[in-house]
C-alpha cells in the first residue's frame, strides 16, 4: 500500500527543518531519552498479570464450575457465558472511547483508570465464585457479577494495553517491553491455572472413572460438594490478593510520557469507529487474529471438560493445563528472538500452525496419560506464539496509522479496545454455542460420568473446529501488508516527526 499523500508532505517538510539549538539536541540523546530500564519493563509487565490470571481461571474453570459446582442447567450456563463475554466485548470500545478523551493528570491519562477500577474488579471477581444459598435467581446472580467484573476488568485492561504507546516512542523498546509483558502474562496464566487448578483439584467432588461404573454415576460418600465450593472461594481470594499487588507494582514502577504537548483530535464515538475500521492493515490484522484467537479460546474453554470426560484424566486435568502454560512461558523468549530474526509475519505462520498436528493427535490416539502430557508440552509452544504476536503487531498498525494520518493524535486506545472487542465477542459466542451443544449432547449436571455423545462433542470442539479456524485466520493474515521493510520505514518517519516537534517546542521556549 502506498504511503498517503498527507504523510509524504509532512515527511518532506520535516527534511527542511534546520537545527535550532545544538545544546537542546545533545543534552539528552535520543537513545537514552527513549530507553527503558529493566525495572521499568518488569513493572510494566507485572501490570498485565491480573488480566491473564483471572482470564485463565475463568477460561479454564468457569464452564466446569457453573455445570458441576453451581449445578446450573447447560442452557443457563451458556446464557451466562455468552452474555458475560458479549457485554465485556461491548464495554471495550466504549471504555476505549472515554479513555481516548481523558485528560492528562498528575499520574498520567491511563493510570487513573487502572487504579480506580482495581478494588471493584477484585470484589466482583470474588463473588463470581460464591454459590448463593438460593436456587431461584442463581442465573441472575452470576450474570450480574460476571458482567460487573468484565466491566471493571475492561477499565483496567484497555488503558493498560494502550500504555504501550506512552512508556516510550522507540519501537525496539516497545517490542522489548511487550516481550517482558507477554512473558509475565503467560506466567500469569500459569499462576491462574496453578492456583485455581491445584486448590480446586485437591477438593474434587468426583472420584476417578475406574471407581465408578455407568450404572451408578452419582457422587459416592466421602466426596463433598461443599468442600469443592470452599476450594473455589479460597482460590479466588488468593487471586484477588495477587491482583491488588500487581496493580500497585504497575503504579509505582511505570511513568507515562506526555505527547509533547500535541492536542488530541476530538471525535464522536461514530467517528472513532469509522477512523479505526477504515485503516486496511488494522482490519486485516484483527480479522486474521480473530479466527486464530477464537480457535485457542474454544480449546481453552472446553479443554478441562475434554480432559475430564473424554480422556478420563479427572485427577490430572489441572496438571495437564499447568504443563501447557509452563511450556508457553518458557518459549516466549524464543519466539521474541524468532520474530526479531525472521520477522513477525513468518513467526505468525510458523508459531500458530505448530499447534495443528497436536490438536489432531490428541483426539486420534487412544487415551494415555503420558501421551497427553507430551502433547501438552508441544501445544504450549504454539500457545506462547498466540499470546505474543497479536500484541507485538498492534503497535506496528498504530504507527502505520500515525504515518498516514499525522494530524490525528490521541486515539491509540481505540485500536486496542476494538481489537479486544472483536476477540471477546467472538469468544463469548464460541463458549455459549459450545456449552449449548453439550446440552444437546445430553450433558448431565452433577454427574461424574457423561454419555458418549458428550465425549464426541468435546472432541469436535477441541480439534476439528479449532484447526479449521486456524486455517482461515492464517489465510487472511497472508494479506497483511506491513512487512519488516514497511515497519522500519514507518518507525523512521515517526522518529523524524518527533524530532521535528521537539525542535519546534525548543524554539518556542527560546522565544
PDB file of C-alpha atoms in Angstrom, residues 53-256:
ATOM      1  CA  UNK A  53      -4.546 -14.723  35.979  1.00  0.00           C
ATOM      2  CA  UNK A  54      -8.277 -14.051  36.200  1.00  0.00           C
ATOM      3  CA  UNK A  55      -8.734 -14.785  32.497  1.00  0.00           C
ATOM      4  CA  UNK A  56      -7.123 -18.228  32.695  1.00  0.00           C
ATOM      5  CA  UNK A  57      -9.079 -19.128  35.824  1.00  0.00           C
ATOM      6  CA  UNK A  58     -12.345 -18.078  34.200  1.00  0.00           C
ATOM      7  CA  UNK A  59     -11.449 -19.507  30.805  1.00  0.00           C
ATOM      8  CA  UNK A  60     -10.447 -22.953  32.025  1.00  0.00           C
ATOM      9  CA  UNK A  61     -12.747 -23.370  35.023  1.00  0.00           C
ATOM     10  CA  UNK A  62     -15.875 -21.196  34.812  1.00  0.00           C
ATOM     11  CA  UNK A  63     -17.762 -23.536  32.493  1.00  0.00           C
ATOM     12  CA  UNK A  64     -16.841 -26.518  34.688  1.00  0.00           C
ATOM     13  CA  UNK A  65     -17.783 -24.549  37.817  1.00  0.00           C
ATOM     14  CA  UNK A  66     -21.199 -23.478  36.542  1.00  0.00           C
ATOM     15  CA  UNK A  67     -22.091 -27.000  35.404  1.00  0.00           C
ATOM     16  CA  UNK A  68     -20.672 -29.195  38.181  1.00  0.00           C
ATOM     17  CA  UNK A  69     -20.417 -26.935  41.262  1.00  0.00           C
ATOM     18  CA  UNK A  70     -23.148 -24.309  40.898  1.00  0.00           C
ATOM     19  CA  UNK A  71     -25.064 -27.090  39.085  1.00  0.00           C
ATOM     20  CA  UNK A  72     -26.781 -24.858  36.556  1.00  0.00           C
ATOM     21  CA  UNK A  73     -28.540 -26.263  33.532  1.00  0.00           C
ATOM     22  CA  UNK A  74     -26.221 -26.193  30.482  1.00  0.00           C
ATOM     23  CA  UNK A  75     -28.650 -23.838  28.726  1.00  0.00           C
ATOM     24  CA  UNK A  76     -28.474 -21.329  31.619  1.00  0.00           C
ATOM     25  CA  UNK A  77     -24.689 -21.700  31.766  1.00  0.00           C
ATOM     26  CA  UNK A  78     -24.461 -20.949  28.037  1.00  0.00           C
ATOM     27  CA  UNK A  79     -26.506 -17.768  28.559  1.00  0.00           C
ATOM     28  CA  UNK A  80     -24.164 -16.594  31.326  1.00  0.00           C
ATOM     29  CA  UNK A  81     -21.034 -17.306  29.298  1.00  0.00           C
ATOM     30  CA  UNK A  82     -22.330 -15.655  26.131  1.00  0.00           C
ATOM     31  CA  UNK A  83     -23.955 -12.586  27.714  1.00  0.00           C
ATOM     32  CA  UNK A  84     -20.977 -12.024  30.015  1.00  0.00           C
ATOM     33  CA  UNK A  85     -18.440 -12.092  27.191  1.00  0.00           C
ATOM     34  CA  UNK A  86     -20.702 -10.132  24.832  1.00  0.00           C
ATOM     35  CA  UNK A  87     -21.148  -7.457  27.499  1.00  0.00           C
ATOM     36  CA  UNK A  88     -17.396  -7.474  28.028  1.00  0.00           C
ATOM     37  CA  UNK A  89     -16.908  -7.003  24.296  1.00  0.00           C
ATOM     38  CA  UNK A  90     -19.284  -4.032  24.146  1.00  0.00           C
ATOM     39  CA  UNK A  91     -17.587  -2.283  27.062  1.00  0.00           C
ATOM     40  CA  UNK A  92     -14.160  -2.418  25.395  1.00  0.00           C
ATOM     41  CA  UNK A  93     -14.746   0.157  22.623  1.00  0.00           C
ATOM     42  CA  UNK A  94     -16.899   2.210  24.991  1.00  0.00           C
ATOM     43  CA  UNK A  95     -14.145   2.416  27.600  1.00  0.00           C
ATOM     44  CA  UNK A  96     -11.581   2.901  24.836  1.00  0.00           C
ATOM     45  CA  UNK A  97     -13.564   5.884  23.572  1.00  0.00           C
ATOM     46  CA  UNK A  98     -13.698   7.522  27.011  1.00  0.00           C
ATOM     47  CA  UNK A  99     -10.041   6.739  27.673  1.00  0.00           C
ATOM     48  CA  UNK A 100      -9.079   8.415  24.390  1.00  0.00           C
ATOM     49  CA  UNK A 101     -10.886  11.578  25.581  1.00  0.00           C
ATOM     50  CA  UNK A 102      -9.333  11.518  29.049  1.00  0.00           C
ATOM     51  CA  UNK A 103      -7.284  14.491  30.135  1.00  0.00           C
ATOM     52  CA  UNK A 104      -3.729  14.324  31.371  1.00  0.00           C
ATOM     53  CA  UNK A 105      -3.466  14.175  35.175  1.00  0.00           C
ATOM     54  CA  UNK A 106      -0.579  14.238  37.600  1.00  0.00           C
ATOM     55  CA  UNK A 107      -0.259  10.456  37.251  1.00  0.00           C
ATOM     56  CA  UNK A 108      -0.988  10.293  33.512  1.00  0.00           C
ATOM     57  CA  UNK A 109      -4.006   9.543  31.328  1.00  0.00           C
ATOM     58  CA  UNK A 110      -4.185   5.771  31.697  1.00  0.00           C
ATOM     59  CA  UNK A 111      -3.185   5.241  35.326  1.00  0.00           C
ATOM     60  CA  UNK A 112      -6.307   6.761  36.979  1.00  0.00           C
ATOM     61  CA  UNK A 113      -8.489   4.225  35.154  1.00  0.00           C
ATOM     62  CA  UNK A 114      -6.280   1.373  36.326  1.00  0.00           C
ATOM     63  CA  UNK A 115      -6.223   2.473  39.975  1.00  0.00           C
ATOM     64  CA  UNK A 116      -9.930   3.275  40.313  1.00  0.00           C
ATOM     65  CA  UNK A 117     -11.157   0.037  38.732  1.00  0.00           C
ATOM     66  CA  UNK A 118      -8.975  -2.332  40.786  1.00  0.00           C
ATOM     67  CA  UNK A 119     -10.975  -2.554  44.080  1.00  0.00           C
ATOM     68  CA  UNK A 120     -14.290  -3.071  42.266  1.00  0.00           C
ATOM     69  CA  UNK A 121     -12.763  -5.702  39.960  1.00  0.00           C
ATOM     70  CA  UNK A 122     -11.436  -7.647  42.963  1.00  0.00           C
ATOM     71  CA  UNK A 123     -14.796  -7.621  44.783  1.00  0.00           C
ATOM     72  CA  UNK A 124     -16.885  -8.706  41.797  1.00  0.00           C
ATOM     73  CA  UNK A 125     -14.381 -11.418  40.841  1.00  0.00           C
ATOM     74  CA  UNK A 126     -14.636 -12.973  44.304  1.00  0.00           C
ATOM     75  CA  UNK A 127     -18.445 -13.021  44.163  1.00  0.00           C
ATOM     76  CA  UNK A 128     -18.423 -14.890  40.832  1.00  0.00           C
ATOM     77  CA  UNK A 129     -17.028 -17.943  42.666  1.00  0.00           C
ATOM     78  CA  UNK A 130     -19.567 -17.815  45.502  1.00  0.00           C
ATOM     79  CA  UNK A 131     -22.552 -20.148  45.257  1.00  0.00           C
ATOM     80  CA  UNK A 132     -25.575 -18.242  46.643  1.00  0.00           C
ATOM     81  CA  UNK A 133     -27.816 -20.079  49.159  1.00  0.00           C
ATOM     82  CA  UNK A 134     -30.870 -19.984  46.882  1.00  0.00           C
ATOM     83  CA  UNK A 135     -31.814 -21.851  43.736  1.00  0.00           C
ATOM     84  CA  UNK A 136     -34.144 -19.388  42.014  1.00  0.00           C
ATOM     85  CA  UNK A 137     -32.230 -16.413  40.763  1.00  0.00           C
ATOM     86  CA  UNK A 138     -28.832 -18.118  40.536  1.00  0.00           C
ATOM     87  CA  UNK A 139     -28.561 -17.240  36.863  1.00  0.00           C
ATOM     88  CA  UNK A 140     -29.244 -13.561  37.691  1.00  0.00           C
ATOM     89  CA  UNK A 141     -26.547 -13.619  40.405  1.00  0.00           C
ATOM     90  CA  UNK A 142     -23.872 -14.926  38.059  1.00  0.00           C
ATOM     91  CA  UNK A 143     -24.942 -12.687  35.184  1.00  0.00           C
ATOM     92  CA  UNK A 144     -24.734  -9.533  37.325  1.00  0.00           C
ATOM     93  CA  UNK A 145     -21.368 -10.202  38.911  1.00  0.00           C
ATOM     94  CA  UNK A 146     -19.816 -11.674  35.771  1.00  0.00           C
ATOM     95  CA  UNK A 147     -20.833  -8.603  33.748  1.00  0.00           C
ATOM     96  CA  UNK A 148     -19.732  -6.205  36.511  1.00  0.00           C
ATOM     97  CA  UNK A 149     -16.357  -7.884  36.760  1.00  0.00           C
ATOM     98  CA  UNK A 150     -15.875  -7.768  32.997  1.00  0.00           C
ATOM     99  CA  UNK A 151     -16.670  -4.039  33.041  1.00  0.00           C
ATOM    100  CA  UNK A 152     -14.159  -3.315  35.808  1.00  0.00           C
ATOM    101  CA  UNK A 153     -11.566  -5.530  34.149  1.00  0.00           C
ATOM    102  CA  UNK A 154     -12.049  -3.587  30.909  1.00  0.00           C
ATOM    103  CA  UNK A 155     -11.458  -0.299  32.747  1.00  0.00           C
ATOM    104  CA  UNK A 156      -8.138  -1.810  33.833  1.00  0.00           C
ATOM    105  CA  UNK A 157      -7.002  -3.621  30.718  1.00  0.00           C
ATOM    106  CA  UNK A 158      -7.856  -1.193  27.891  1.00  0.00           C
ATOM    107  CA  UNK A 159      -5.795   1.663  29.418  1.00  0.00           C
ATOM    108  CA  UNK A 160      -3.062  -0.815  30.296  1.00  0.00           C
ATOM    109  CA  UNK A 161      -2.907  -2.101  26.709  1.00  0.00           C
ATOM    110  CA  UNK A 162      -2.729   1.442  25.325  1.00  0.00           C
ATOM    111  CA  UNK A 163       0.001   2.259  27.851  1.00  0.00           C
ATOM    112  CA  UNK A 164       2.450   0.564  25.463  1.00  0.00           C
ATOM    113  CA  UNK A 165       2.342   3.672  23.285  1.00  0.00           C
ATOM    114  CA  UNK A 166       3.067   6.025  26.224  1.00  0.00           C
ATOM    115  CA  UNK A 167       6.008   4.430  28.011  1.00  0.00           C
ATOM    116  CA  UNK A 168       8.414   5.094  25.117  1.00  0.00           C
ATOM    117  CA  UNK A 169       8.428   6.193  21.471  1.00  0.00           C
ATOM    118  CA  UNK A 170      11.147   3.728  20.436  1.00  0.00           C
ATOM    119  CA  UNK A 171       9.722   0.686  18.603  1.00  0.00           C
ATOM    120  CA  UNK A 172      12.545  -1.629  19.716  1.00  0.00           C
ATOM    121  CA  UNK A 173      11.950  -0.673  23.329  1.00  0.00           C
ATOM    122  CA  UNK A 174       8.209  -1.228  22.866  1.00  0.00           C
ATOM    123  CA  UNK A 175       8.842  -4.659  21.401  1.00  0.00           C
ATOM    124  CA  UNK A 176      11.174  -5.460  24.268  1.00  0.00           C
ATOM    125  CA  UNK A 177       8.628  -4.254  26.836  1.00  0.00           C
ATOM    126  CA  UNK A 178       5.951  -6.270  25.033  1.00  0.00           C
ATOM    127  CA  UNK A 179       8.134  -9.377  25.277  1.00  0.00           C
ATOM    128  CA  UNK A 180       8.529  -8.789  29.026  1.00  0.00           C
ATOM    129  CA  UNK A 181       4.779  -8.292  29.253  1.00  0.00           C
ATOM    130  CA  UNK A 182       3.992 -11.472  27.336  1.00  0.00           C
ATOM    131  CA  UNK A 183       6.428 -13.425  29.479  1.00  0.00           C
ATOM    132  CA  UNK A 184       4.742 -12.232  32.663  1.00  0.00           C
ATOM    133  CA  UNK A 185       1.253 -12.628  31.206  1.00  0.00           C
ATOM    134  CA  UNK A 186       1.882 -16.218  30.208  1.00  0.00           C
ATOM    135  CA  UNK A 187       3.351 -16.697  33.677  1.00  0.00           C
ATOM    136  CA  UNK A 188       0.092 -15.152  34.893  1.00  0.00           C
ATOM    137  CA  UNK A 189      -1.871 -17.823  33.080  1.00  0.00           C
ATOM    138  CA  UNK A 190       0.376 -20.383  34.775  1.00  0.00           C
ATOM    139  CA  UNK A 191      -0.398 -18.820  38.158  1.00  0.00           C
ATOM    140  CA  UNK A 192      -4.115 -18.644  37.446  1.00  0.00           C
ATOM    141  CA  UNK A 193      -4.179 -22.230  36.232  1.00  0.00           C
ATOM    142  CA  UNK A 194      -1.985 -23.449  39.102  1.00  0.00           C
ATOM    143  CA  UNK A 195      -3.803 -21.626  41.898  1.00  0.00           C
ATOM    144  CA  UNK A 196      -7.278 -22.472  40.681  1.00  0.00           C
ATOM    145  CA  UNK A 197      -6.392 -25.960  39.457  1.00  0.00           C
ATOM    146  CA  UNK A 198      -4.324 -27.192  42.385  1.00  0.00           C
ATOM    147  CA  UNK A 199      -6.645 -25.869  45.091  1.00  0.00           C
ATOM    148  CA  UNK A 200      -9.818 -26.994  43.339  1.00  0.00           C
ATOM    149  CA  UNK A 201      -8.335 -30.247  42.043  1.00  0.00           C
ATOM    150  CA  UNK A 202      -7.404 -31.297  45.568  1.00  0.00           C
ATOM    151  CA  UNK A 203     -11.055 -30.959  46.588  1.00  0.00           C
ATOM    152  CA  UNK A 204     -12.631 -32.733  43.598  1.00  0.00           C
ATOM    153  CA  UNK A 205     -16.129 -33.990  44.371  1.00  0.00           C
ATOM    154  CA  UNK A 206     -15.836 -36.910  41.918  1.00  0.00           C
ATOM    155  CA  UNK A 207     -13.540 -39.972  42.039  1.00  0.00           C
ATOM    156  CA  UNK A 208     -11.549 -41.406  39.143  1.00  0.00           C
ATOM    157  CA  UNK A 209     -13.599 -43.096  36.401  1.00  0.00           C
ATOM    158  CA  UNK A 210     -12.391 -46.566  37.417  1.00  0.00           C
ATOM    159  CA  UNK A 211     -14.030 -46.073  40.814  1.00  0.00           C
ATOM    160  CA  UNK A 212     -17.411 -45.675  39.137  1.00  0.00           C
ATOM    161  CA  UNK A 213     -19.495 -47.613  36.682  1.00  0.00           C
ATOM    162  CA  UNK A 214     -22.010 -46.429  34.153  1.00  0.00           C
ATOM    163  CA  UNK A 215     -24.924 -47.752  36.213  1.00  0.00           C
ATOM    164  CA  UNK A 216     -24.013 -45.574  39.213  1.00  0.00           C
ATOM    165  CA  UNK A 217     -22.663 -42.152  38.291  1.00  0.00           C
ATOM    166  CA  UNK A 218     -23.745 -40.315  41.428  1.00  0.00           C
ATOM    167  CA  UNK A 219     -21.156 -38.901  43.805  1.00  0.00           C
ATOM    168  CA  UNK A 220     -20.206 -41.540  46.404  1.00  0.00           C
ATOM    169  CA  UNK A 221     -19.762 -40.964  50.132  1.00  0.00           C
ATOM    170  CA  UNK A 222     -16.593 -39.079  51.092  1.00  0.00           C
ATOM    171  CA  UNK A 223     -16.696 -36.666  48.132  1.00  0.00           C
ATOM    172  CA  UNK A 224     -18.158 -33.376  49.398  1.00  0.00           C
ATOM    173  CA  UNK A 225     -19.579 -30.730  47.092  1.00  0.00           C
ATOM    174  CA  UNK A 226     -19.292 -28.198  49.935  1.00  0.00           C
ATOM    175  CA  UNK A 227     -15.541 -28.757  50.104  1.00  0.00           C
ATOM    176  CA  UNK A 228     -15.301 -28.035  46.387  1.00  0.00           C
ATOM    177  CA  UNK A 229     -17.295 -24.799  46.811  1.00  0.00           C
ATOM    178  CA  UNK A 230     -14.956 -23.752  49.632  1.00  0.00           C
ATOM    179  CA  UNK A 231     -11.920 -24.531  47.476  1.00  0.00           C
ATOM    180  CA  UNK A 232     -13.167 -22.227  44.706  1.00  0.00           C
ATOM    181  CA  UNK A 233     -13.598 -19.396  47.234  1.00  0.00           C
ATOM    182  CA  UNK A 234     -10.078 -19.890  48.638  1.00  0.00           C
ATOM    183  CA  UNK A 235      -8.594 -19.871  45.142  1.00  0.00           C
ATOM    184  CA  UNK A 236     -10.468 -16.695  44.207  1.00  0.00           C
ATOM    185  CA  UNK A 237      -9.288 -14.981  47.414  1.00  0.00           C
ATOM    186  CA  UNK A 238      -5.638 -15.752  46.617  1.00  0.00           C
ATOM    187  CA  UNK A 239      -6.071 -14.425  43.070  1.00  0.00           C
ATOM    188  CA  UNK A 240      -7.677 -11.215  44.383  1.00  0.00           C
ATOM    189  CA  UNK A 241      -4.640 -10.523  46.612  1.00  0.00           C
ATOM    190  CA  UNK A 242      -2.273 -11.022  43.663  1.00  0.00           C
ATOM    191  CA  UNK A 243      -4.447  -8.696  41.532  1.00  0.00           C
ATOM    192  CA  UNK A 244      -4.063  -5.821  44.010  1.00  0.00           C
ATOM    193  CA  UNK A 245      -0.303  -6.359  44.401  1.00  0.00           C
ATOM    194  CA  UNK A 246       0.256  -6.305  40.619  1.00  0.00           C
ATOM    195  CA  UNK A 247      -1.714  -3.068  40.228  1.00  0.00           C
ATOM    196  CA  UNK A 248       0.388  -1.456  42.974  1.00  0.00           C
ATOM    197  CA  UNK A 249       3.666  -2.502  41.290  1.00  0.00           C
ATOM    198  CA  UNK A 250       2.475  -1.093  37.944  1.00  0.00           C
ATOM    199  CA  UNK A 251       1.601   2.246  39.533  1.00  0.00           C
ATOM    200  CA  UNK A 252       4.870   2.564  41.434  1.00  0.00           C
ATOM    201  CA  UNK A 253       7.213   1.415  38.660  1.00  0.00           C
ATOM    202  CA  UNK A 254       5.815   2.915  35.421  1.00  0.00           C
ATOM    203  CA  UNK A 255       5.555   6.552  34.371  1.00  0.00           C
ATOM    204  CA  UNK A 256       3.602   7.727  31.340  1.00  0.00           C
TER     205      UNK A 256
END
